[in-house]
PDB file of C-alpha atoms in Angstrom:
ATOM      1  CA  MET A 127       0.279   0.129   0.065  1.00 46.00           C
ATOM      2  CA  ALA A 128       2.643   2.461   0.780  1.00 45.00           C
ATOM      3  CA  GLU A 129       4.788   2.165  -2.431  1.00 52.00           C
ATOM      4  CA  HIS A 130       1.221   2.346  -4.016  1.00 42.00           C
ATOM      5  CA  LEU A 131       0.817   5.668  -2.772  1.00 42.00           C
ATOM      6  CA  ALA A 132       4.608   6.281  -3.277  1.00 49.00           C
ATOM      7  CA  SER A 133       4.105   5.718  -6.878  1.00 50.00           C
ATOM      8  CA  ILE A 134       1.139   7.844  -7.581  1.00 48.00           C
ATOM      9  CA  PHE A 135       1.988  11.187  -5.152  1.00 46.00           C
ATOM     10  CA  GLY A 136       1.483  14.307  -6.679  1.00 48.00           C
ATOM     11  CA  THR A 137      -0.227  12.809  -9.953  1.00 53.00           C
ATOM     12  CA  GLU A 138      -3.976  13.091 -11.083  1.00 53.00           C
ATOM     13  CA  LYS A 139      -4.569   9.897  -9.415  1.00 59.00           C
ATOM     14  CA  ASP A 140      -3.375  11.244  -6.179  1.00 62.00           C
ATOM     15  CA  ARG A 141      -6.798  11.806  -4.352  1.00 69.00           C
ATOM     16  CA  VAL A 142      -5.205  13.103  -1.383  1.00 83.00           C
ATOM     17  CA  ASN A 143      -2.829  15.489  -2.815  1.00 84.00           C
ATOM     18  CA  CYS A 144      -2.950  18.244  -5.400  1.00 89.00           C
ATOM     19  CA  PRO A 145      -0.847  17.644  -8.498  1.00 87.00           C
ATOM     20  CA  PHE A 146      -0.851  21.299  -9.528  1.00 85.00           C
ATOM     21  CA  TYR A 147       0.606  22.552  -6.780  1.00 91.00           C
ATOM     22  CA  PHE A 148       3.078  19.891  -6.425  1.00 88.00           C
ATOM     23  CA  LYS A 149       4.269  20.435 -10.112  1.00 88.00           C
ATOM     24  CA  ILE A 150       3.511  24.396 -10.366  1.00 91.00           C
ATOM     25  CA  GLY A 151       4.033  25.660  -6.601  1.00 92.00           C
ATOM     26  CA  ALA A 152       0.067  27.268  -7.103  1.00 92.00           C
ATOM     27  CA  CYS A 153      -3.120  25.935  -7.864  1.00 91.00           C
ATOM     28  CA  ARG A 154      -6.315  27.838  -9.450  1.00 89.00           C
ATOM     29  CA  HIS A 155      -8.720  26.802  -6.438  1.00 89.00           C
ATOM     30  CA  GLY A 156      -6.082  28.405  -3.826  1.00 87.00           C
ATOM     31  CA  ASP A 157      -7.243  27.241  -0.188  1.00 85.00           C
ATOM     32  CA  ARG A 158     -10.775  25.781  -1.439  1.00 90.00           C
ATOM     33  CA  CYS A 159      -9.063  23.370  -3.061  1.00 91.00           C
ATOM     34  CA  SER A 160     -10.405  19.943  -2.022  1.00 89.00           C
ATOM     35  CA  ARG A 161      -6.909  18.373  -2.019  1.00 89.00           C
ATOM     36  CA  LEU A 162      -4.068  19.082   0.218  1.00 88.00           C
ATOM     37  CA  HIS A 163      -1.447  21.538  -0.492  1.00 91.00           C
ATOM     38  CA  ASN A 164       1.962  20.105   1.016  1.00 88.00           C
ATOM     39  CA  ARG A 165       3.861  23.528   1.447  1.00 91.00           C
ATOM     40  CA  PRO A 166       7.527  22.584   1.950  1.00 93.00           C
ATOM     41  CA  THR A 167       9.129  23.599   5.209  1.00 94.00           C
ATOM     42  CA  ILE A 168      12.520  23.895   3.309  1.00 96.00           C
ATOM     43  CA  SER A 169      13.245  23.715  -0.596  1.00 97.00           C
ATOM     44  CA  PRO A 170      16.244  24.738  -3.292  1.00 97.00           C
ATOM     45  CA  THR A 171      13.119  27.087  -4.640  1.00 97.00           C
ATOM     46  CA  ILE A 172      11.325  30.126  -3.359  1.00 98.00           C
ATOM     47  CA  LEU A 173       8.300  31.691  -5.190  1.00 97.00           C
ATOM     48  CA  MET A 174       7.435  35.408  -5.258  1.00 97.00           C
ATOM     49  CA  ALA A 175       3.678  35.546  -5.754  1.00 96.00           C
ATOM     50  CA  ASN A 176       2.450  37.756  -8.347  1.00 95.00           C
ATOM     51  CA  MET A 177       5.726  40.199  -7.896  1.00 97.00           C
ATOM     52  CA  TYR A 178       6.248  40.962 -12.182  1.00 96.00           C
ATOM     53  CA  GLN A 179       3.754  43.969 -12.975  1.00 94.00           C
ATOM     54  CA  ASN A 180       3.668  43.333 -16.977  1.00 92.00           C
ATOM     55  CA  PRO A 181       3.052  47.004 -18.657  1.00 91.00           C
ATOM     56  CA  LEU A 182       1.017  44.694 -21.128  1.00 87.00           C
ATOM     57  CA  LEU A 183      -1.518  43.460 -18.574  1.00 86.00           C
ATOM     58  CA  ASN A 184      -1.531  46.929 -16.903  1.00 84.00           C
ATOM     59  CA  ALA A 185      -1.640  49.723 -19.353  1.00 83.00           C
ATOM     60  CA  PRO A 186      -3.831  52.352 -18.219  1.00 84.00           C
ATOM     61  CA  LEU A 187      -7.004  53.314 -20.519  1.00 84.00           C
ATOM     62  CA  GLY A 188      -7.460  55.560 -23.266  1.00 83.00           C
ATOM     63  CA  PRO A 189     -10.020  58.123 -24.038  1.00 85.00           C
ATOM     64  CA  ASP A 190     -11.789  55.474 -25.979  1.00 84.00           C
ATOM     65  CA  GLY A 191     -12.100  52.953 -23.129  1.00 81.00           C
ATOM     66  CA  LEU A 192      -9.199  50.931 -24.349  1.00 84.00           C
ATOM     67  CA  PRO A 193      -6.119  49.996 -22.784  1.00 82.00           C
ATOM     68  CA  ILE A 194      -2.793  52.116 -24.436  1.00 87.00           C
ATOM     69  CA  ARG A 195      -0.974  50.551 -26.767  1.00 89.00           C
ATOM     70  CA  VAL A 196       2.409  49.435 -25.215  1.00 89.00           C
ATOM     71  CA  ASP A 197       5.627  48.908 -27.766  1.00 92.00           C
ATOM     72  CA  PRO A 198       6.637  45.463 -27.399  1.00 91.00           C
ATOM     73  CA  LYS A 199      10.244  46.349 -27.448  1.00 93.00           C
ATOM     74  CA  ALA A 200       9.994  48.665 -24.708  1.00 93.00           C
ATOM     75  CA  ALA A 201       7.867  46.259 -22.554  1.00 93.00           C
ATOM     76  CA  GLN A 202      10.464  43.811 -23.284  1.00 95.00           C
ATOM     77  CA  GLU A 203      13.093  46.273 -22.007  1.00 95.00           C
ATOM     78  CA  HIS A 204      11.212  46.667 -18.538  1.00 94.00           C
ATOM     79  CA  PHE A 205      10.892  42.941 -18.158  1.00 96.00           C
ATOM     80  CA  GLU A 206      14.959  42.445 -18.609  1.00 96.00           C
ATOM     81  CA  ASP A 207      15.576  45.201 -16.338  1.00 96.00           C
ATOM     82  CA  PHE A 208      13.054  43.673 -13.502  1.00 96.00           C
ATOM     83  CA  TYR A 209      14.611  40.440 -14.190  1.00 97.00           C
ATOM     84  CA  GLU A 210      17.927  41.635 -13.766  1.00 96.00           C
ATOM     85  CA  ASP A 211      17.208  43.515 -10.711  1.00 96.00           C
ATOM     86  CA  VAL A 212      15.851  40.505  -9.040  1.00 97.00           C
ATOM     87  CA  PHE A 213      18.538  38.342 -10.400  1.00 97.00           C
ATOM     88  CA  GLU A 214      21.336  40.769  -8.784  1.00 96.00           C
ATOM     89  CA  GLU A 215      19.463  40.582  -5.655  1.00 96.00           C
ATOM     90  CA  LEU A 216      18.838  37.117  -4.789  1.00 97.00           C
ATOM     91  CA  ALA A 217      22.351  36.386  -6.479  1.00 96.00           C
ATOM     92  CA  GLN A 218      23.819  37.568  -2.768  1.00 96.00           C
ATOM     93  CA  HIS A 219      22.719  34.748  -1.399  1.00 97.00           C
ATOM     94  CA  GLY A 220      23.889  32.023  -3.346  1.00 96.00           C
ATOM     95  CA  GLU A 221      24.190  30.591  -6.843  1.00 96.00           C
ATOM     96  CA  LEU A 222      21.247  30.901  -8.728  1.00 96.00           C
ATOM     97  CA  GLU A 223      20.150  27.807 -11.240  1.00 95.00           C
ATOM     98  CA  ASN A 224      16.912  28.976 -12.696  1.00 96.00           C
ATOM     99  CA  LEU A 225      15.098  32.319 -12.440  1.00 97.00           C
ATOM    100  CA  ASN A 226      11.502  31.766 -14.251  1.00 97.00           C
ATOM    101  CA  VAL A 227       8.955  34.492 -14.470  1.00 97.00           C
ATOM    102  CA  CYS A 228       5.292  33.562 -15.657  1.00 96.00           C
ATOM    103  CA  ASP A 229       3.475  35.003 -18.536  1.00 94.00           C
ATOM    104  CA  ASN A 230       0.324  33.408 -17.576  1.00 94.00           C
ATOM    105  CA  PHE A 231      -2.982  35.701 -16.979  1.00 92.00           C
ATOM    106  CA  ALA A 232      -4.926  33.880 -14.265  1.00 92.00           C
ATOM    107  CA  ASP A 233      -4.568  34.947 -10.893  1.00 93.00           C
ATOM    108  CA  HIS A 234      -2.773  32.732  -9.251  1.00 93.00           C
ATOM    109  CA  MET A 235       0.162  32.765 -11.556  1.00 95.00           C
ATOM    110  CA  VAL A 236       0.375  35.903 -13.243  1.00 95.00           C
ATOM    111  CA  GLY A 237       3.670  37.513 -12.434  1.00 96.00           C
ATOM    112  CA  ASN A 238       4.714  34.400 -10.034  1.00 97.00           C
ATOM    113  CA  VAL A 239       8.796  34.413 -10.038  1.00 98.00           C
ATOM    114  CA  TYR A 240      10.371  31.059  -8.849  1.00 98.00           C
ATOM    115  CA  ALA A 241      13.921  31.301  -8.283  1.00 98.00           C
ATOM    116  CA  LYS A 242      15.763  28.088  -8.029  1.00 97.00           C
ATOM    117  CA  PHE A 243      19.729  27.960  -5.828  1.00 97.00           C
ATOM    118  CA  ARG A 244      22.157  25.236  -6.024  1.00 95.00           C
ATOM    119  CA  ASP A 245      21.463  24.600  -2.305  1.00 95.00           C
ATOM    120  CA  GLU A 246      18.476  24.747   0.398  1.00 97.00           C
ATOM    121  CA  ASP A 247      20.842  26.923   2.485  1.00 97.00           C
ATOM    122  CA  ALA A 248      20.793  29.504   0.053  1.00 97.00           C
ATOM    123  CA  ALA A 249      16.930  29.643  -0.643  1.00 97.00           C
ATOM    124  CA  ALA A 250      16.471  29.940   3.098  1.00 97.00           C
ATOM    125  CA  ARG A 251      18.985  33.260   3.279  1.00 97.00           C
ATOM    126  CA  ALA A 252      17.115  34.547   0.393  1.00 97.00           C
ATOM    127  CA  LEU A 253      13.791  33.989   1.734  1.00 97.00           C
ATOM    128  CA  GLN A 254      14.803  35.198   4.925  1.00 97.00           C
ATOM    129  CA  ALA A 255      16.473  38.403   3.605  1.00 97.00           C
ATOM    130  CA  LEU A 256      13.471  39.093   1.455  1.00 97.00           C
ATOM    131  CA  GLN A 257      10.515  38.552   3.934  1.00 95.00           C
ATOM    132  CA  GLY A 258       8.355  41.921   4.502  1.00 94.00           C
ATOM    133  CA  ARG A 259      10.484  43.800   2.260  1.00 96.00           C
ATOM    134  CA  TYR A 260       8.865  45.846  -1.200  1.00 95.00           C
ATOM    135  CA  TYR A 261       9.457  46.118  -4.492  1.00 94.00           C
ATOM    136  CA  ASP A 262       8.299  48.771  -6.525  1.00 89.00           C
ATOM    137  CA  GLY A 263       5.990  50.048  -3.424  1.00 91.00           C
ATOM    138  CA  ARG A 264       4.363  46.294  -3.429  1.00 93.00           C
ATOM    139  CA  GLN A 265       5.366  44.230  -0.573  1.00 96.00           C
ATOM    140  CA  ILE A 266       7.188  40.988  -1.852  1.00 96.00           C
ATOM    141  CA  ILE A 267       5.101  37.850  -0.926  1.00 96.00           C
ATOM    142  CA  ILE A 268       7.427  34.856  -0.314  1.00 97.00           C
ATOM    143  CA  GLU A 269       7.280  31.259   0.559  1.00 97.00           C
ATOM    144  CA  PHE A 270       9.204  28.101  -0.149  1.00 97.00           C
ATOM    145  CA  SER A 271       7.971  26.078  -3.372  1.00 96.00           C
ATOM    146  CA  PRO A 272       7.687  22.521  -4.111  1.00 94.00           C
ATOM    147  CA  VAL A 273       8.920  22.768  -7.760  1.00 95.00           C
ATOM    148  CA  THR A 274      12.039  21.573  -8.522  1.00 92.00           C
ATOM    149  CA  ASP A 275      12.006  20.571 -11.816  1.00 91.00           C
ATOM    150  CA  PHE A 276      10.779  23.279 -14.042  1.00 93.00           C
ATOM    151  CA  ARG A 277      10.612  20.605 -17.316  1.00 90.00           C
ATOM    152  CA  GLU A 278       7.560  19.037 -14.991  1.00 88.00           C
ATOM    153  CA  ALA A 279       6.021  22.642 -14.736  1.00 92.00           C
ATOM    154  CA  THR A 280       6.322  24.455 -18.113  1.00 93.00           C
ATOM    155  CA  CYS A 281       3.850  24.411 -21.046  1.00 92.00           C
ATOM    156  CA  ARG A 282       5.825  22.549 -23.776  1.00 90.00           C
ATOM    157  CA  GLN A 283       3.080  23.508 -26.326  1.00 91.00           C
ATOM    158  CA  TYR A 284       3.932  27.243 -25.556  1.00 90.00           C
ATOM    159  CA  GLU A 285       7.407  26.471 -26.065  1.00 86.00           C
ATOM    160  CA  GLU A 286       6.335  25.260 -29.645  1.00 88.00           C
ATOM    161  CA  ASN A 287       3.659  28.220 -30.244  1.00 88.00           C
ATOM    162  CA  THR A 288       1.089  25.884 -30.388  1.00 90.00           C
ATOM    163  CA  CYS A 289      -0.657  26.392 -26.855  1.00 92.00           C
ATOM    164  CA  ASN A 290      -4.472  27.021 -27.536  1.00 91.00           C
ATOM    165  CA  ARG A 291      -5.366  28.228 -24.251  1.00 90.00           C
ATOM    166  CA  GLY A 292      -3.172  31.254 -24.111  1.00 87.00           C
ATOM    167  CA  GLY A 293      -2.641  32.798 -20.959  1.00 88.00           C
ATOM    168  CA  TYR A 294      -4.869  31.053 -19.136  1.00 91.00           C
ATOM    169  CA  CYS A 295      -3.185  27.444 -19.234  1.00 92.00           C
ATOM    170  CA  ASN A 296      -2.814  26.038 -15.988  1.00 89.00           C
ATOM    171  CA  PHE A 297       0.767  25.113 -16.913  1.00 93.00           C
ATOM    172  CA  MET A 298       3.756  27.976 -17.064  1.00 95.00           C
ATOM    173  CA  HIS A 299       4.494  30.140 -19.750  1.00 95.00           C
ATOM    174  CA  LEU A 300       7.723  31.601 -18.691  1.00 95.00           C
ATOM    175  CA  LYS A 301       8.896  34.657 -20.474  1.00 94.00           C
ATOM    176  CA  PRO A 302      12.596  34.573 -22.278  1.00 94.00           C
ATOM    177  CA  ILE A 303      15.002  36.960 -21.950  1.00 95.00           C
ATOM    178  CA  GLY A 304      17.534  37.697 -24.555  1.00 95.00           C
ATOM    179  CA  ARG A 305      20.784  35.762 -25.112  1.00 94.00           C
ATOM    180  CA  GLU A 306      22.923  38.401 -23.876  1.00 95.00           C
ATOM    181  CA  LEU A 307      21.221  39.119 -20.535  1.00 94.00           C
ATOM    182  CA  ARG A 308      21.949  35.038 -20.088  1.00 94.00           C
ATOM    183  CA  ARG A 309      24.950  35.323 -20.740  1.00 94.00           C
ATOM    184  CA  LYS A 310      25.661  38.153 -18.597  1.00 94.00           C
ATOM    185  CA  LEU A 311      24.027  36.910 -15.523  1.00 94.00           C
ATOM    186  CA  PHE A 312      24.066  33.390 -15.778  1.00 93.00           C
ATOM    187  CA  GLY A 313      27.687  33.272 -17.361  1.00 91.00           C
ATOM    188  CA  ARG A 314      29.262  33.966 -14.457  1.00 86.00           C
ATOM    189  CA  TYR A 315      28.645  30.384 -12.969  1.00 85.00           C
ATOM    190  CA  HIS A 316      29.430  28.745 -16.306  1.00 76.00           C
ATOM    191  CA  ARG A 317      33.058  30.384 -15.923  1.00 72.00           C
ATOM    192  CA  ARG A 318      33.172  29.771 -12.566  1.00 69.00           C
ATOM    193  CA  ASP A 319      32.611  26.049 -13.314  1.00 60.00           C
ATOM    194  CA  ARG A 320      34.822  26.232 -16.264  1.00 65.00           C
ATOM    195  CA  ASP A 321      37.725  27.498 -13.714  1.00 60.00           C
ATOM    196  CA  ARG A 322      37.224  24.253 -11.555  1.00 63.00           C
ATOM    197  CA  ASP A 323      36.874  21.903 -13.838  1.00 61.00           C
ATOM    198  CA  ARG A 324      40.220  23.472 -15.329  1.00 64.00           C
ATOM    199  CA  GLU A 325      41.840  23.241 -11.727  1.00 64.00           C
ATOM    200  CA  ARG A 326      40.580  19.783 -11.435  1.00 62.00           C
ATOM    201  CA  SER A 327      42.267  18.458 -14.450  1.00 62.00           C
ATOM    202  CA  ARG A 328      45.427  20.336 -14.111  1.00 59.00           C
ATOM    203  CA  SER A 329      45.581  18.361 -10.338  1.00 58.00           C
ATOM    204  CA  PRO A 330      45.741  15.069 -11.769  1.00 61.00           C
ATOM    205  CA  ARG A 331      48.310  16.340 -14.598  1.00 61.00           C
ATOM    206  CA  ARG A 332      50.552  17.507 -11.902  1.00 63.00           C
ATOM    207  CA  ASP A 333      50.586  14.278 -10.026  1.00 64.00           C
ATOM    208  CA  ARG A 334      51.132  12.323 -13.075  1.00 69.00           C
ATOM    209  CA  ASP A 335      54.251  14.544 -13.704  1.00 67.00           C
ATOM    210  CA  ARG A 336      55.219  14.555 -10.264  1.00 71.00           C
ATOM    211  CA  ASP A 337      54.781  10.268 -10.291  1.00 73.00           C
ATOM    212  CA  ARG A 338      56.535  10.275 -13.691  1.00 75.00           C
ATOM    213  CA  ASP A 339      59.636  11.841 -12.604  1.00 73.00           C
ATOM    214  CA  ARG A 340      59.769  10.096  -8.962  1.00 73.00           C
ATOM    215  CA  ASP A 341      59.545   6.922 -11.110  1.00 74.00           C
ATOM    216  CA  ARG A 342      62.662   7.938 -13.740  1.00 74.00           C
ATOM    217  CA  ASP A 343      64.952   9.129 -10.298  1.00 72.00           C
ATOM    218  CA  ARG A 344      64.163   5.759  -9.035  1.00 72.00           C
ATOM    219  CA  ARG A 345      65.547   4.001 -12.314  1.00 73.00           C
ATOM    220  CA  ARG A 346      68.593   6.077 -12.293  1.00 72.00           C
ATOM    221  CA  SER A 347      69.192   5.233  -8.761  1.00 70.00           C
ATOM    222  CA  ARG A 348      68.998   1.154  -9.312  1.00 71.00           C
ATOM    223  CA  SER A 349      71.438   2.014 -12.314  1.00 70.00           C
ATOM    224  CA  ARG A 350      73.517   3.916 -10.221  1.00 68.00           C
ATOM    225  CA  ASP A 351      73.660   1.419  -7.522  1.00 65.00           C
ATOM    226  CA  ARG A 352      74.388  -1.555 -10.116  1.00 67.00           C
ATOM    227  CA  ALA A 353      77.121   0.013 -11.241  1.00 65.00           C
ATOM    228  CA  ARG A 354      78.490   0.519  -8.364  1.00 63.00           C
ATOM    229  CA  GLY A 355      77.994  -3.199  -7.650  1.00 62.00           C
ATOM    230  CA  ARG A 356      79.918  -4.148 -10.686  1.00 59.00           C
ATOM    231  CA  SER A 357      82.891  -1.630  -9.666  1.00 57.00           C
ATOM    232  CA  ARG A 358      83.043  -3.121  -6.388  1.00 56.00           C
ATOM    233  CA  SER A 359      83.102  -6.694  -7.766  1.00 55.00           C
ATOM    234  CA  ARG A 360      85.988  -5.881  -9.971  1.00 55.00           C
ATOM    235  CA  GLU A 361      87.853  -4.805  -7.485  1.00 52.00           C
ATOM    236  CA  ARG A 362      87.557  -7.733  -5.531  1.00 53.00           C
ATOM    237  CA  GLY A 363      88.232  -9.397  -8.369  1.00 52.00           C
ATOM    238  CA  GLY A 364      85.303 -11.358  -8.690  1.00 48.00           C
ATOM    239  CA  GLY A 365      84.082 -12.721 -11.572  1.00 46.00           C
ATOM    240  CA  GLY A 366      83.235 -14.067 -15.139  1.00 46.00           C
ATOM    241  CA  GLY A 367      84.414 -12.245 -18.216  1.00 46.00           C
ATOM    242  CA  GLY A 368      87.502 -10.349 -18.270  1.00 46.00           C
ATOM    243  CA  GLY A 369      88.103 -10.800 -14.896  1.00 46.00           C
ATOM    244  CA  GLY A 370      88.380 -14.410 -14.498  1.00 46.00           C
ATOM    245  CA  ASP A 371      92.618 -14.150 -14.872  1.00 47.00           C
ATOM    246  CA  ARG A 372      92.922 -11.611 -11.945  1.00 48.00           C
ATOM    247  CA  ARG A 373      94.377 -13.168  -8.864  1.00 52.00           C
ATOM    248  CA  ALA A 374      92.661 -12.659  -5.625  1.00 57.00           C
ATOM    249  CA  ARG A 375      94.158 -10.221  -3.075  1.00 58.00           C
ATOM    250  CA  GLU A 376      97.045 -11.204  -1.268  1.00 64.00           C
ATOM    251  CA  THR A 377      97.978 -11.400   2.306  1.00 69.00           C
ATOM    252  CA  SER A 378     101.044  -9.201   3.521  1.00 66.00           C
ATOM    253  CA  GLU A 379     102.815 -12.231   4.545  1.00 71.00           C
ATOM    254  CA  GLU A 380     102.390 -13.918   0.908  1.00 75.00           C
ATOM    255  CA  ARG A 381     103.712 -10.871  -0.703  1.00 70.00           C
ATOM    256  CA  ARG A 382     106.606 -10.891   1.213  1.00 71.00           C
ATOM    257  CA  ALA A 383     107.351 -14.459   0.710  1.00 78.00           C
ATOM    258  CA  ARG A 384     106.823 -13.950  -3.277  1.00 74.00           C
ATOM    259  CA  ILE A 385     109.155 -11.378  -3.439  1.00 74.00           C
ATOM    260  CA  ALA A 386     112.040 -12.923  -1.522  1.00 73.00           C
ATOM    261  CA  SER A 387     111.531 -15.823  -4.251  1.00 79.00           C
ATOM    262  CA  TRP A 388     111.833 -13.528  -7.204  1.00 71.00           C
ATOM    263  CA  ASN A 389     114.955 -11.686  -5.341  1.00 73.00           C
ATOM    264  CA  MET A 390     116.771 -15.154  -4.791  1.00 76.00           C
ATOM    265  CA  GLU A 391     115.599 -16.057  -8.384  1.00 75.00           C
ATOM    266  CA  ARG A 392     117.308 -13.072  -9.844  1.00 68.00           C
ATOM    267  CA  ASP A 393     120.340 -13.061  -7.897  1.00 68.00           C
ATOM    268  CA  ASP A 394     120.691 -16.642  -9.480  1.00 70.00           C
ATOM    269  CA  ARG A 395     120.511 -15.277 -13.085  1.00 68.00           C
ATOM    270  CA  ASP A 396     123.283 -12.695 -12.223  1.00 62.00           C
ATOM    271  CA  GLY A 397     125.810 -14.655 -10.271  1.00 61.00           C
ATOM    272  CA  GLY A 398     124.928 -13.357  -7.195  1.00 51.00           C
ATOM    273  CA  GLY A 399     123.025 -13.859  -3.967  1.00 47.00           C
ATOM    274  CA  GLY A 400     125.014 -17.020  -3.243  1.00 48.00           C
ATOM    275  CA  PRO A 401     126.534 -18.520  -0.060  1.00 47.00           C
ATOM    276  CA  GLY A 402     129.072 -15.926   0.810  1.00 47.00           C
ATOM    277  CA  GLY A 403     128.120 -13.713  -2.438  1.00 48.00           C
ATOM    278  CA  PRO A 404     126.941 -10.109  -2.237  1.00 49.00           C
ATOM    279  CA  PRO A 405     123.424  -9.233  -0.816  1.00 51.00           C
ATOM    280  CA  GLY A 406     120.529  -8.899  -3.328  1.00 48.00           C
ATOM    281  CA  PRO A 407     118.239  -6.000  -3.709  1.00 48.00           C
ATOM    282  CA  PRO A 408     116.107  -4.738  -0.935  1.00 50.00           C
ATOM    283  CA  PRO A 409     112.975  -6.299  -1.169  1.00 49.00           C
ATOM    284  CA  TYR A 410     110.848  -2.870  -1.343  1.00 44.00           C
ATOM    285  CA  GLY A 411     113.395  -0.956  -3.266  1.00 47.00           C
ATOM    286  CA  GLY A 412     115.754   1.432  -2.576  1.00 45.00           C
ATOM    287  CA  GLY A 413     118.936   2.150  -3.644  1.00 46.00           C
ATOM    288  CA  GLY A 414     118.633   1.282  -7.169  1.00 45.00           C
ATOM    289  CA  GLY A 415     115.682   3.281  -8.107  1.00 46.00           C
ATOM    290  CA  GLY A 416     112.799   1.662  -6.627  1.00 46.00           C
ATOM    291  CA  TYR A 417     111.801  -1.678  -7.166  1.00 39.00           C
ATOM    292  CA  ASN A 418     108.317  -2.696  -8.360  1.00 44.00           C
ATOM    293  CA  PRO A 419     107.078  -6.252  -7.968  1.00 49.00           C
ATOM    294  CA  TRP A 420     104.517  -5.997 -10.646  1.00 34.00           C
TER     295      TRP A 420
END
């Protein structure tokens, strides 16, 4: 049962909760609606009801009793000035993801301004700051809104210029702003995101460069250690290749005995050094210009 209720919550099949209030944050029946309007106590989206006063809808009457014609270009400039004012005021409290103004005519939607922040704390700060404030001489009526996905709240036929209900449609008809203004206002966040992404991409690159340098230093260190090992092995007379014919390091007594043997052989060849003959040369040189056994 609980899963079934959760699956139909906020839909037309839900006989308890109002689907229009859930999707749009407003209902044409208001407090007289037979279904519940579950007002959120916290949300990333705030609603400022009937805040924008469209000059096309509020034009004064002329002598003939008809509304005075308003230049559409001047009306768009008036709207974009309003949009920029609201954006800059709200942006002081946090990053905005959406700022939408309804172009509907029905009383429960006309001039509604929806502002969705990146996080709920920013929305709460904005609501507290604007509570009781005035704009253009009119008090701001502000509350948290359940709307978080404007794709579900927007009239798709209006976006395709095919809505036959006009301004009295029960889904949002959102007033567009110019490309330059959108780039000016929301572009600051896109630049910040690009800078953040660029910084993230730089960090792994620096880590890779540092790891590569560290590996290169390790390889060089291992190569030097192997070279020192081969050098010490040759000094000890170790092993294979061209070092196999080298003698092991002799002790002092062995060197003395061999030198004495060489001297006796030399004396025998020269005819000296026998019994009663002249002594041979000293074992470590001297006299005859320094003797080198090698």
